[in-house]
Amino acid sequence: MLRPVRTLAPLSRCCSSFVSRMRFVDRLKRDDGACAAALQSGQMFLFHRLAPLLQRTERGTLRPVARRTSDVQSILQRLGSDPALLEQSVLIGCSQQNQAQFCLDIGEVDQVVLEEACGGTFIDLKKSFFLLPAAEAPLVAKGQALLRWHQTSGFCSATGRPTQRNRAGSQRVCSDIIYYPKMSPVVIALVSDGKRCLLGRQASFPRGMYSALAGFCDMGETLEETLSREVAEEVGLELLSVSYSSSQHWPFPHSSFMIGCHATVSPAHTQLSVDQSELEDARWFSLEEVVTALQVKAPPPRGAAGLWLPPKHAIANRLISEWAERQRRSLDGD
Ligand SMILES: NC(=O)C1=CN([C@@H]2O[C@H](COP(=O)(O)OP(=O)(O)OC[C@H]3O[C@@H](n4cnc5c(N)ncnc54)[C@H](OP(=O)(O)O)[C@@H]3O)[C@@H](O)[C@H]2O)C=CC1
Ligand SMILES: [Mg+2]
């Protein structure tokens, strides 16, 4: 059963400005002239070979550097780069101040020279993502995903000819074939037997880290079918129920659309049969273990036991936190 559990409060609070920003972005996707004009007065997030330009904050976190397009233009001129590079910029959104936001990969220019000119450091997204503010990490991830898509979609898979992009970069075209940016749908679920929750780890995860079970949707499957199949394949259990929680764009390894759910199994059928080719381990964890792990801020030291959960930016963390909160409330009789 699908049951939306998240409300859209921020939309209703600033509805008119939200509507105008969304319509503005939509117009820029459709109107190349309007998009070119918006670029001139827009904000630019720079990348170097898909690594975003970031600055360190006093608190030890990172934040993306947004430069005015005119500044980027002058920097490119000063460095002797082709000003036509700006035409490769891709629209990623609109700021609260109604300024169009773009991203651009300047991989052709020497990284160190560019960092000095722009004031920041290009840091691999895998290393920086979890140090970015929750409000800005999705924008950086979206920019990287769109730039990657353009870098790998230069040719039509039907005719072999070069594809042409619109000004916003929201599509690429070869005669009458239109290509749109691609995402892979993934279902992720926190499975519970009523008292405990099920977490698994892949051999590639950092030491001690366990997460909710996830799997890519096969062609033709519903969300519920994907989840039932993945849980059966990975841990040998049959689901009783599935409810939707929330979703997230996930940039690793490429663009996935993560659909987050809660799922239950019968408390009478909880014996795990882990497919070792997919998971290194899967276990049932008590509420107490999960609550303790949610408070752990850094990975446990080498050799130390203890559960470590995915960081806050990951939807897995949200699902685990929701489950813990619900369990706590039901124990308190709320
Ligand atoms: N944000 C979050 O909180 C979390 C995000 N995730 C993300 O969810 C994704 C899926 O989880 P995972 O358990 O690995 O998935 P699966 O259990 O589906 O296993 C991954 C395997 O599925 C195959 N596969 C099928 N379709 C695709 C596709 N479209 N793209 C890539 N591989 C595909 C590949 O196998 P083969 O190579 O043999 O073809 C791949 O190795 C991962 O990318 C992971 O980063 C996972 C957990 C938490
Ligand atoms: Mg999986």
Short mmCIF file of C-alpha atoms and ligand atoms in Angstrom, two decimals:
data_model
loop_
_atom_site.label_atom_id
_atom_site.label_comp_id
_atom_site.label_asym_id
_atom_site.label_seq_id
_atom_site.Cartn_x
_atom_site.Cartn_y
_atom_site.Cartn_z
CA MET A 1 0.00 0.00 0.00
CA LEU A 2 1.34 3.45 -0.88
CA ARG A 3 0.73 6.18 1.65
CA PRO A 4 2.41 9.59 1.39
CA VAL A 5 3.67 10.55 4.85
CA ARG A 6 5.42 13.84 4.05
CA THR A 7 3.58 17.11 3.69
CA LEU A 8 4.65 19.89 1.35
CA ALA A 9 4.57 22.71 3.93
CA PRO A 10 7.38 24.84 2.41
CA LEU A 11 5.39 25.13 -0.82
CA SER A 12 2.26 26.45 0.79
CA ARG A 13 4.23 29.03 2.81
CA CYS A 14 5.79 30.74 -0.21
CA CYS A 15 3.45 29.54 -2.89
CA SER A 16 3.40 32.58 -5.18
CA SER A 17 7.18 33.02 -5.31
CA PHE A 18 7.60 29.26 -5.71
CA VAL A 19 5.15 29.21 -8.63
CA SER A 20 6.84 32.14 -10.35
CA ARG A 21 10.30 30.58 -9.95
CA MET A 22 9.13 27.24 -11.35
CA ARG A 23 7.44 28.95 -14.31
CA PHE A 24 10.57 31.04 -14.93
CA VAL A 25 12.75 27.89 -15.09
CA ASP A 26 10.21 26.16 -17.32
CA ARG A 27 10.24 29.14 -19.72
CA LEU A 28 14.05 29.10 -19.86
CA LYS A 29 13.96 25.43 -20.86
CA ARG A 30 11.60 26.20 -23.74
CA ASP A 31 12.92 29.58 -24.93
CA ASP A 32 16.59 29.68 -26.00
CA GLY A 33 16.60 33.49 -26.27
CA ALA A 34 15.21 33.98 -22.76
CA CYS A 35 17.71 31.45 -21.44
CA ALA A 36 20.67 33.20 -23.10
CA ALA A 37 19.53 36.50 -21.52
CA ALA A 38 19.08 34.87 -18.09
CA LEU A 39 22.60 33.41 -18.37
CA GLN A 40 24.10 36.90 -18.65
CA SER A 41 22.66 37.94 -15.28
CA GLY A 42 22.77 34.47 -13.75
CA GLN A 43 24.78 32.58 -11.15
CA MET A 44 27.33 29.98 -12.14
CA PHE A 45 28.48 26.86 -10.28
CA LEU A 46 31.80 25.70 -11.72
CA PHE A 47 33.12 22.15 -12.09
CA HIS A 48 36.46 20.78 -13.23
CA ARG A 49 36.17 17.30 -14.75
CA LEU A 50 32.94 16.87 -12.77
CA ALA A 51 34.49 17.96 -9.43
CA PRO A 52 32.56 20.96 -7.99
CA LEU A 53 34.28 24.22 -6.98
CA LEU A 54 33.96 24.49 -3.18
CA GLN A 55 35.16 26.67 -0.33
CA ARG A 56 35.91 25.56 3.22
CA THR A 57 33.85 27.21 5.95
CA GLU A 58 35.07 28.15 9.44
CA ARG A 59 33.09 25.20 10.84
CA GLY A 60 35.11 22.74 8.73
CA THR A 61 32.28 22.08 6.30
CA LEU A 62 32.23 22.94 2.60
CA ARG A 63 30.01 25.17 0.53
CA PRO A 64 29.69 25.55 -3.24
CA VAL A 65 31.06 28.72 -4.81
CA ALA A 66 28.48 30.59 -6.90
CA ARG A 67 30.04 33.19 -9.25
CA ARG A 68 28.24 35.73 -11.41
CA THR A 69 28.30 34.74 -15.10
CA SER A 70 29.99 38.06 -15.90
CA ASP A 71 32.81 37.20 -13.42
CA VAL A 72 33.28 33.79 -15.03
CA GLN A 73 33.36 35.46 -18.44
CA SER A 74 36.16 37.83 -17.30
CA ILE A 75 38.11 34.98 -15.68
CA LEU A 76 37.93 32.93 -18.91
CA GLN A 77 39.08 35.94 -20.92
CA ARG A 78 41.97 36.59 -18.52
CA LEU A 79 43.06 32.94 -18.79
CA GLY A 80 42.92 33.10 -22.59
CA SER A 81 40.07 30.53 -22.80
CA ASP A 82 37.46 30.49 -25.53
CA PRO A 83 34.49 32.64 -24.33
CA ALA A 84 32.22 30.26 -26.28
CA LEU A 85 32.80 27.82 -23.40
CA LEU A 86 29.95 29.62 -21.60
CA GLU A 87 27.55 28.17 -24.17
CA GLN A 88 28.19 24.75 -22.62
CA SER A 89 26.63 25.89 -19.33
CA VAL A 90 23.53 24.04 -18.17
CA LEU A 91 20.52 25.46 -16.35
CA ILE A 92 20.06 23.90 -12.91
CA GLY A 93 17.45 26.11 -11.25
CA CYS A 94 16.51 29.50 -9.89
CA SER A 95 17.63 31.04 -6.59
CA GLN A 96 15.20 32.42 -3.98
CA GLN A 97 16.20 35.84 -5.39
CA ASN A 98 14.90 34.83 -8.85
CA GLN A 99 18.36 34.52 -10.35
CA ALA A 100 18.81 31.74 -12.90
CA GLN A 101 21.43 29.18 -11.79
CA PHE A 102 23.76 27.42 -14.22
CA CYS A 103 26.66 24.99 -14.01
CA LEU A 104 29.68 24.71 -16.28
CA ASP A 105 32.56 22.23 -16.51
CA ILE A 106 35.86 23.94 -17.37
CA GLY A 107 37.92 20.76 -17.56
CA GLU A 108 40.04 22.18 -20.42
CA VAL A 109 41.68 24.81 -18.18
CA ASP A 110 44.48 23.88 -15.76
CA GLN A 111 42.87 23.06 -12.40
CA VAL A 112 45.32 24.96 -10.18
CA VAL A 113 45.21 28.09 -12.36
CA LEU A 114 41.42 27.99 -12.32
CA GLU A 115 41.26 27.48 -8.54
CA GLU A 116 43.48 30.52 -7.99
CA ALA A 117 41.38 32.63 -10.36
CA CYS A 118 38.01 31.51 -8.95
CA GLY A 119 38.79 31.28 -5.23
CA GLY A 120 38.01 27.72 -4.19
CA THR A 121 39.05 24.11 -4.65
CA PHE A 122 37.63 21.50 -7.01
CA ILE A 123 36.87 18.49 -4.80
CA ASP A 124 35.59 15.11 -5.97
CA LEU A 125 31.87 14.89 -5.17
CA LYS A 126 32.27 11.53 -3.39
CA LYS A 127 34.68 13.19 -0.94
CA SER A 128 32.73 16.42 -0.53
CA PHE A 129 29.03 15.50 -0.73
CA PHE A 130 28.55 14.74 2.96
CA LEU A 131 30.33 17.94 4.02
CA LEU A 132 28.01 20.16 1.98
CA PRO A 133 24.98 21.83 3.63
CA ALA A 134 21.82 19.73 3.21
CA ALA A 135 20.17 22.62 1.33
CA GLU A 136 22.96 22.93 -1.27
CA ALA A 137 24.16 19.34 -1.75
CA PRO A 138 21.22 18.42 -4.07
CA LEU A 139 21.92 21.40 -6.37
CA VAL A 140 25.59 20.44 -6.71
CA ALA A 141 24.62 16.79 -7.30
CA LYS A 142 22.08 17.86 -9.94
CA GLY A 143 24.68 20.03 -11.69
CA GLN A 144 27.20 17.19 -11.80
CA ALA A 145 24.56 14.73 -13.04
CA LEU A 146 23.48 17.04 -15.89
CA LEU A 147 27.08 17.82 -16.92
CA ARG A 148 27.91 14.09 -16.91
CA TRP A 149 24.84 13.39 -19.04
CA HIS A 150 25.89 15.99 -21.63
CA GLN A 151 29.47 14.65 -21.66
CA THR A 152 28.22 11.15 -22.47
CA SER A 153 25.30 11.98 -24.79
CA GLY A 154 27.05 13.75 -27.64
CA PHE A 155 25.92 11.22 -30.26
CA CYS A 156 22.57 9.78 -31.29
CA SER A 157 22.37 6.06 -30.55
CA ALA A 158 20.00 5.58 -33.53
CA THR A 159 21.85 7.50 -36.29
CA GLY A 160 25.37 7.90 -34.85
CA ARG A 161 25.25 11.62 -35.68
CA PRO A 162 26.12 14.38 -33.16
CA THR A 163 23.16 15.52 -31.02
CA GLN A 164 22.38 19.23 -30.57
CA ARG A 165 21.39 20.67 -27.20
CA ASN A 166 18.92 23.43 -26.39
CA ARG A 167 20.26 26.53 -24.62
CA ALA A 168 19.18 25.39 -21.16
CA GLY A 169 20.69 21.94 -21.68
CA SER A 170 17.47 20.20 -20.66
CA GLN A 171 17.41 18.07 -23.83
CA ARG A 172 19.52 16.96 -26.81
CA VAL A 173 18.10 16.39 -30.27
CA CYS A 174 18.98 14.46 -33.42
CA SER A 175 16.46 15.37 -36.18
CA ASP A 176 13.14 14.22 -34.64
CA ILE A 177 14.66 12.17 -31.79
CA ILE A 178 14.72 13.98 -28.44
CA TYR A 179 16.91 12.76 -25.58
CA TYR A 180 16.25 13.81 -21.97
CA PRO A 181 18.62 13.40 -18.99
CA LYS A 182 18.49 9.83 -17.70
CA MET A 183 17.98 8.58 -14.14
CA SER A 184 17.77 5.00 -12.89
CA PRO A 185 14.90 4.33 -10.47
CA VAL A 186 15.98 2.56 -7.28
CA VAL A 187 13.73 1.41 -4.44
CA ILE A 188 15.17 1.51 -0.93
CA ALA A 189 13.32 0.19 2.11
CA LEU A 190 13.71 -0.10 5.79
CA VAL A 191 12.32 -3.56 6.56
CA SER A 192 10.93 -4.17 10.03
CA ASP A 193 9.49 -7.21 11.83
CA GLY A 194 7.59 -4.93 14.22
CA LYS A 195 10.36 -4.80 16.85
CA ARG A 196 13.64 -4.81 14.93
CA CYS A 197 14.85 -3.39 11.63
CA LEU A 198 16.86 -5.08 8.94
CA LEU A 199 20.11 -3.53 7.69
CA GLY A 200 22.67 -4.91 5.27
CA ARG A 201 26.17 -4.06 4.13
CA GLN A 202 27.97 -4.46 0.82
CA ALA A 203 31.67 -5.36 0.89
CA SER A 204 32.41 -1.91 -0.62
CA PHE A 205 30.80 0.01 2.30
CA PRO A 206 33.06 1.75 4.84
CA ARG A 207 33.95 -0.47 7.80
CA GLY A 208 31.05 -0.99 10.24
CA MET A 209 28.46 0.70 8.03
CA TYR A 210 25.05 -0.92 7.49
CA SER A 211 22.24 0.54 5.40
CA ALA A 212 18.66 -0.08 4.29
CA LEU A 213 18.20 -2.60 1.47
CA ALA A 214 18.08 -1.13 -2.03
CA GLY A 215 17.80 -2.29 -5.62
CA PHE A 216 17.40 -0.99 -9.16
CA CYS A 217 13.95 -1.32 -10.75
CA ASP A 218 13.77 -3.80 -13.61
CA MET A 219 11.90 -2.79 -16.75
CA GLY A 220 8.13 -3.19 -16.27
CA GLU A 221 8.18 -3.54 -12.49
CA THR A 222 6.09 -1.60 -9.99
CA LEU A 223 7.79 -0.16 -6.93
CA GLU A 224 6.25 -2.90 -4.77
CA GLU A 225 7.41 -5.63 -7.18
CA THR A 226 10.98 -4.30 -7.21
CA LEU A 227 11.10 -4.20 -3.46
CA SER A 228 9.59 -7.66 -2.98
CA ARG A 229 12.05 -9.11 -5.53
CA GLU A 230 15.11 -7.35 -4.05
CA VAL A 231 14.30 -8.41 -0.48
CA ALA A 232 13.66 -12.00 -1.63
CA GLU A 233 16.93 -12.05 -3.63
CA GLU A 234 19.16 -10.38 -1.07
CA VAL A 235 17.94 -11.81 2.26
CA GLY A 236 15.37 -14.52 1.37
CA LEU A 237 12.32 -12.89 3.01
CA GLU A 238 8.77 -12.20 1.79
CA LEU A 239 7.29 -8.75 2.44
CA LEU A 240 3.89 -8.25 4.05
CA SER A 241 3.44 -4.52 3.38
CA VAL A 242 5.13 -1.54 1.73
CA SER A 243 4.47 2.15 2.40
CA TYR A 244 6.04 5.12 0.66
CA SER A 245 8.04 7.62 2.71
CA SER A 246 9.97 10.05 0.50
CA SER A 247 12.41 10.23 -2.38
CA GLN A 248 15.82 11.59 -3.30
CA HIS A 249 18.11 12.09 -6.28
CA TRP A 250 21.33 10.17 -5.60
CA PRO A 251 24.44 11.02 -7.61
CA PHE A 252 26.46 7.83 -6.90
CA PRO A 253 27.65 5.99 -8.95
CA HIS A 254 25.52 7.84 -11.55
CA SER A 255 22.06 9.39 -11.34
CA SER A 256 19.57 7.30 -9.39
CA PHE A 257 16.08 8.29 -8.37
CA MET A 258 15.77 6.75 -4.89
CA ILE A 259 12.22 5.90 -3.81
CA GLY A 260 12.25 5.45 -0.04
CA CYS A 261 9.80 3.08 1.67
CA HIS A 262 9.05 1.31 4.90
CA ALA A 263 8.26 -2.40 4.64
CA THR A 264 7.25 -5.14 7.03
CA VAL A 265 7.71 -8.91 7.26
CA SER A 266 5.88 -11.32 9.52
CA PRO A 267 7.54 -11.67 12.96
CA ALA A 268 7.10 -15.43 12.46
CA HIS A 269 9.32 -15.45 9.32
CA THR A 270 12.48 -13.47 10.00
CA GLN A 271 15.20 -16.07 9.36
CA LEU A 272 17.71 -14.48 6.97
CA SER A 273 19.32 -16.23 4.04
CA VAL A 274 21.83 -13.66 2.79
CA ASP A 275 22.95 -13.73 -0.84
CA GLN A 276 26.69 -13.24 -0.32
CA SER A 277 27.19 -12.21 -3.93
CA GLU A 278 25.12 -9.06 -3.23
CA LEU A 279 25.60 -8.42 0.48
CA GLU A 280 28.54 -9.12 2.76
CA ASP A 281 26.18 -9.27 5.73
CA ALA A 282 22.60 -8.47 6.79
CA ARG A 283 21.26 -8.46 10.35
CA TRP A 284 18.30 -7.51 12.49
CA PHE A 285 19.03 -4.55 14.78
CA SER A 286 17.14 -3.54 17.93
CA LEU A 287 15.73 -0.04 18.53
CA GLU A 288 18.41 0.51 21.18
CA GLU A 289 21.24 -0.35 18.77
CA VAL A 290 19.79 1.92 16.10
CA VAL A 291 19.22 4.87 18.47
CA THR A 292 22.84 4.58 19.67
CA ALA A 293 24.13 4.39 16.09
CA LEU A 294 22.09 7.45 15.02
CA GLN A 295 24.10 9.47 17.54
CA VAL A 296 27.49 8.38 16.16
CA LYS A 297 28.98 11.31 14.26
CA ALA A 298 32.22 9.77 12.90
CA PRO A 299 33.22 6.30 11.70
CA PRO A 300 34.33 3.99 14.55
CA PRO A 301 38.11 3.73 15.01
CA ARG A 302 39.87 0.79 13.30
CA GLY A 303 39.20 -2.47 15.11
CA ALA A 304 36.30 -1.04 17.16
CA ALA A 305 32.95 -2.80 16.97
CA GLY A 306 29.74 -0.88 16.59
CA LEU A 307 27.14 0.01 14.05
CA TRP A 308 27.70 3.02 11.78
CA LEU A 309 24.80 4.35 9.69
CA PRO A 310 24.75 6.27 6.38
CA PRO A 311 25.12 10.03 6.87
CA LYS A 312 22.20 12.47 7.10
CA HIS A 313 22.21 13.39 3.38
CA ALA A 314 21.35 9.78 2.49
CA ILE A 315 17.70 8.76 2.35
CA ALA A 316 18.69 5.57 4.20
CA ASN A 317 19.44 7.70 7.26
CA ARG A 318 16.03 9.39 6.98
CA LEU A 319 14.22 6.03 6.79
CA ILE A 320 16.15 4.65 9.78
CA SER A 321 15.44 7.82 11.81
CA GLU A 322 11.72 7.67 10.92
CA TRP A 323 11.54 4.03 11.99
CA ALA A 324 13.32 4.75 15.30
CA GLU A 325 10.99 7.67 16.00
CA ARG A 326 7.88 5.60 15.27
CA GLN A 327 9.10 2.72 17.44
CA ARG A 328 9.88 5.11 20.29
CA ARG A 329 6.42 6.68 20.01
CA SER A 330 4.65 3.33 19.95
CA LEU A 331 6.62 2.21 23.04
CA ASP A 332 5.66 5.47 24.77
CA GLY A 333 2.03 4.79 23.80
CA ASP A 334 1.76 8.04 21.76
N1 LIG B 1 20.99 7.33 -0.76
C1 LIG B 1 20.99 6.25 0.00
O1 LIG B 1 20.65 6.31 1.19
C2 LIG B 1 21.42 4.92 -0.57
C3 LIG B 1 21.67 4.82 -1.93
N2 LIG B 1 21.97 3.59 -2.47
C4 LIG B 1 22.19 3.54 -3.92
O2 LIG B 1 21.23 2.68 -4.48
C5 LIG B 1 21.76 2.08 -5.64
C6 LIG B 1 21.25 0.67 -5.78
O3 LIG B 1 21.60 -0.12 -4.66
P1 LIG B 1 22.24 -1.56 -4.84
O4 LIG B 1 21.95 -2.32 -3.60
O5 LIG B 1 23.66 -1.42 -5.25
O6 LIG B 1 21.41 -2.12 -6.08
P2 LIG B 1 21.11 -3.65 -6.53
O7 LIG B 1 20.81 -4.46 -5.33
O8 LIG B 1 20.11 -3.58 -7.62
O9 LIG B 1 22.50 -4.17 -7.05
C7 LIG B 1 23.32 -3.45 -7.93
C8 LIG B 1 23.51 -4.25 -9.21
O10 LIG B 1 22.33 -4.23 -9.97
C9 LIG B 1 22.64 -4.27 -11.36
N3 LIG B 1 21.88 -3.19 -12.02
C10 LIG B 1 20.62 -3.32 -12.50
N4 LIG B 1 20.18 -2.19 -13.04
C11 LIG B 1 21.15 -1.27 -12.90
C12 LIG B 1 21.28 0.12 -13.25
N5 LIG B 1 20.30 0.79 -13.85
N6 LIG B 1 22.42 0.76 -12.90
C13 LIG B 1 23.41 0.11 -12.29
N7 LIG B 1 23.35 -1.20 -11.93
C14 LIG B 1 22.23 -1.89 -12.23
C15 LIG B 1 24.16 -4.17 -11.44
O11 LIG B 1 24.63 -5.51 -11.55
P3 LIG B 1 25.59 -6.00 -12.72
O12 LIG B 1 26.76 -5.06 -12.68
O13 LIG B 1 25.89 -7.40 -12.35
O14 LIG B 1 24.77 -5.86 -13.96
C16 LIG B 1 24.57 -3.64 -10.10
O15 LIG B 1 25.86 -4.05 -9.69
C17 LIG B 1 23.28 2.20 -5.54
O16 LIG B 1 23.70 2.98 -6.62
C18 LIG B 1 23.53 2.94 -4.25
O17 LIG B 1 24.49 3.97 -4.40
C19 LIG B 1 22.00 2.45 -1.72
C20 LIG B 1 21.77 2.52 -0.35
C21 LIG B 1 21.54 3.76 0.34
MG MG B 2 20.92 -4.10 -3.28
#
